[in-house]
Amino acid sequence: MEVQPSNVRRRVLALAVAASLTEAGFDGADKMALETLVEMMQSLLTEIGNSTKGYCELACRTEPVVGDVIMALINMGVRLDGLEKFAYRPGRIILPAPTTSTQPKQPSILQAGVKLSHPPHIPSHLPPFSRPPCLHPHT
């Protein structure tokens, strides 16, 4: 059974929310309450990302910069004066990076013959010719 990437992201986000609750002094949380907080955090991050993308595109860029994120946060009403202090607070819980399982590599299929290149009168964007044994079974 293959794990969906969104499920992995959701689990990591749930761990981050649980770590924040632990830092705030909670010993445990109801499953529905935790799920609600995870949903709220996901919505917040999605909105920050969408707003950041909007500011990036407004400036005719394809890659966002820190200024785009700052503008998105300010536009959402998030105060930035305590952000650095929060990021470097003592006793914060650091989550380990999620482990990724590697998929076994499919063995490559051996090909007989040599691939022919296109003659000058055939455009190069067309697919390559079939393998020679398919074209000339008697050779």
Coordinates of C-alpha atoms in Angstrom, one line a residue:
M1 CA 0.0 0.0 0.0
E2 CA 1.5 3.3 -1.1
V3 CA 1.2 6.3 1.3
Q4 CA -0.2 9.4 -0.3
P5 CA 2.0 12.5 0.0
S6 CA -0.9 14.5 1.4
N7 CA -1.3 12.0 4.3
V8 CA 2.4 12.3 5.1
R9 CA 2.2 16.1 5.2
R10 CA -0.9 15.9 7.3
R11 CA 0.8 13.6 9.8
V12 CA 3.8 15.9 10.0
L13 CA 1.5 18.9 10.5
A14 CA -0.3 16.9 13.3
L15 CA 3.1 16.3 15.0
A16 CA 3.9 20.0 14.8
V17 CA 0.6 21.0 16.3
A18 CA 1.0 18.3 19.1
A19 CA 4.5 19.7 19.8
S20 CA 3.1 23.2 20.1
L21 CA 0.5 22.0 22.5
T22 CA 3.1 20.2 24.5
E23 CA 5.2 23.4 24.7
A24 CA 2.1 25.3 25.8
G25 CA 1.8 22.9 28.8
F26 CA -0.9 20.5 27.6
D27 CA -0.5 16.9 28.6
G28 CA -2.9 15.5 26.0
A29 CA -5.6 16.5 23.5
D30 CA -8.8 15.1 22.3
K31 CA -8.5 13.6 18.9
M32 CA -11.2 15.8 17.4
A33 CA -9.7 18.9 19.0
L34 CA -6.3 18.0 17.6
E35 CA -7.8 17.4 14.2
T36 CA -9.5 20.8 14.3
L37 CA -6.3 22.5 15.2
V38 CA -4.5 20.7 12.4
E39 CA -7.2 21.8 9.9
M40 CA -6.9 25.4 11.1
M41 CA -3.1 25.3 10.8
Q42 CA -3.3 23.8 7.3
S43 CA -5.8 26.5 6.3
L44 CA -3.5 29.2 7.7
L45 CA -0.4 27.8 5.8
T46 CA -2.4 27.5 2.6
E47 CA -3.7 31.1 2.8
I48 CA -0.1 32.3 3.5
G49 CA 1.1 30.4 0.5
N50 CA -1.7 31.6 -1.8
S51 CA -1.2 35.2 -0.7
T52 CA 2.6 35.0 -1.1
K53 CA 2.1 33.6 -4.6
G54 CA -0.2 36.5 -5.4
Y55 CA 2.4 39.1 -4.3
C56 CA 5.0 37.2 -6.2
E57 CA 3.0 37.3 -9.4
L58 CA 2.0 40.9 -8.9
A59 CA 5.8 41.7 -9.1
C60 CA 6.1 39.6 -12.3
R61 CA 8.2 37.0 -10.6
T62 CA 7.8 33.2 -10.6
E63 CA 9.8 32.6 -7.4
P64 CA 8.6 34.2 -4.1
V65 CA 11.1 36.1 -1.9
V66 CA 11.0 36.8 1.8
G67 CA 9.3 40.2 1.1
D68 CA 6.3 38.4 -0.5
V69 CA 5.9 36.3 2.7
I70 CA 6.2 39.3 4.9
M71 CA 3.6 41.2 2.9
A72 CA 1.3 38.2 3.0
L73 CA 1.6 37.9 6.8
I74 CA 1.1 41.7 7.3
N75 CA -2.0 41.6 5.0
M76 CA -3.4 38.7 7.1
G77 CA -2.9 40.7 10.3
V78 CA -0.1 38.7 11.7
R79 CA 2.3 40.7 13.9
L80 CA 5.9 40.2 13.0
D81 CA 7.6 41.8 16.0
G82 CA 7.7 38.6 18.0
L83 CA 8.3 36.2 15.2
E84 CA 12.1 36.0 15.5
K85 CA 11.9 35.7 19.3
F86 CA 9.4 32.8 18.8
A87 CA 11.6 31.1 16.3
Y88 CA 14.6 31.1 18.7
R89 CA 12.7 30.4 21.9
P90 CA 14.5 28.2 24.5
G91 CA 13.0 24.8 25.1
R92 CA 11.3 24.5 21.7
I93 CA 10.6 21.0 20.4
I94 CA 12.4 20.2 17.2
L95 CA 10.8 17.6 15.1
P96 CA 13.0 15.1 13.2
A97 CA 12.8 15.1 9.5
P98 CA 10.3 12.5 8.2
T99 CA 11.9 9.4 6.8
T100 CA 11.2 8.6 3.2
S101 CA 10.9 5.1 1.9
T102 CA 12.7 4.5 -1.3
Q103 CA 10.8 2.6 -4.0
P104 CA 12.7 -0.3 -5.5
K105 CA 14.1 0.6 -8.9
Q106 CA 12.4 -1.2 -11.8
P107 CA 15.0 -3.0 -13.9
S108 CA 15.5 -1.4 -17.3
I109 CA 14.5 -3.4 -20.3
L110 CA 17.3 -4.5 -22.6
Q111 CA 17.0 -3.1 -26.1
A112 CA 18.4 -4.9 -29.1
G113 CA 19.9 -3.0 -32.0
V114 CA 20.8 0.7 -32.3
K115 CA 18.4 3.6 -32.3
L116 CA 18.3 5.3 -35.6
S117 CA 18.4 9.0 -35.8
H118 CA 16.0 11.0 -38.0
P119 CA 17.0 11.7 -41.6
P120 CA 17.3 15.4 -42.4
H121 CA 13.9 15.7 -44.0
I122 CA 12.1 14.5 -40.8
P123 CA 11.6 17.0 -38.0
S124 CA 13.5 16.2 -34.7
H125 CA 10.4 16.8 -32.5
L126 CA 8.8 13.6 -33.9
P127 CA 9.3 10.3 -31.9
P128 CA 12.2 8.1 -32.7
F129 CA 11.9 5.2 -35.1
S130 CA 11.0 1.7 -33.9
R131 CA 13.8 -0.7 -33.0
P132 CA 15.5 -2.3 -36.0
P133 CA 14.4 -5.9 -35.2
C134 CA 10.8 -4.6 -35.4
L135 CA 11.3 -3.0 -38.8
H136 CA 13.4 -5.8 -40.4
P137 CA 12.6 -9.2 -38.8
H138 CA 14.8 -11.1 -41.3
T139 CA 18.0 -9.3 -40.7

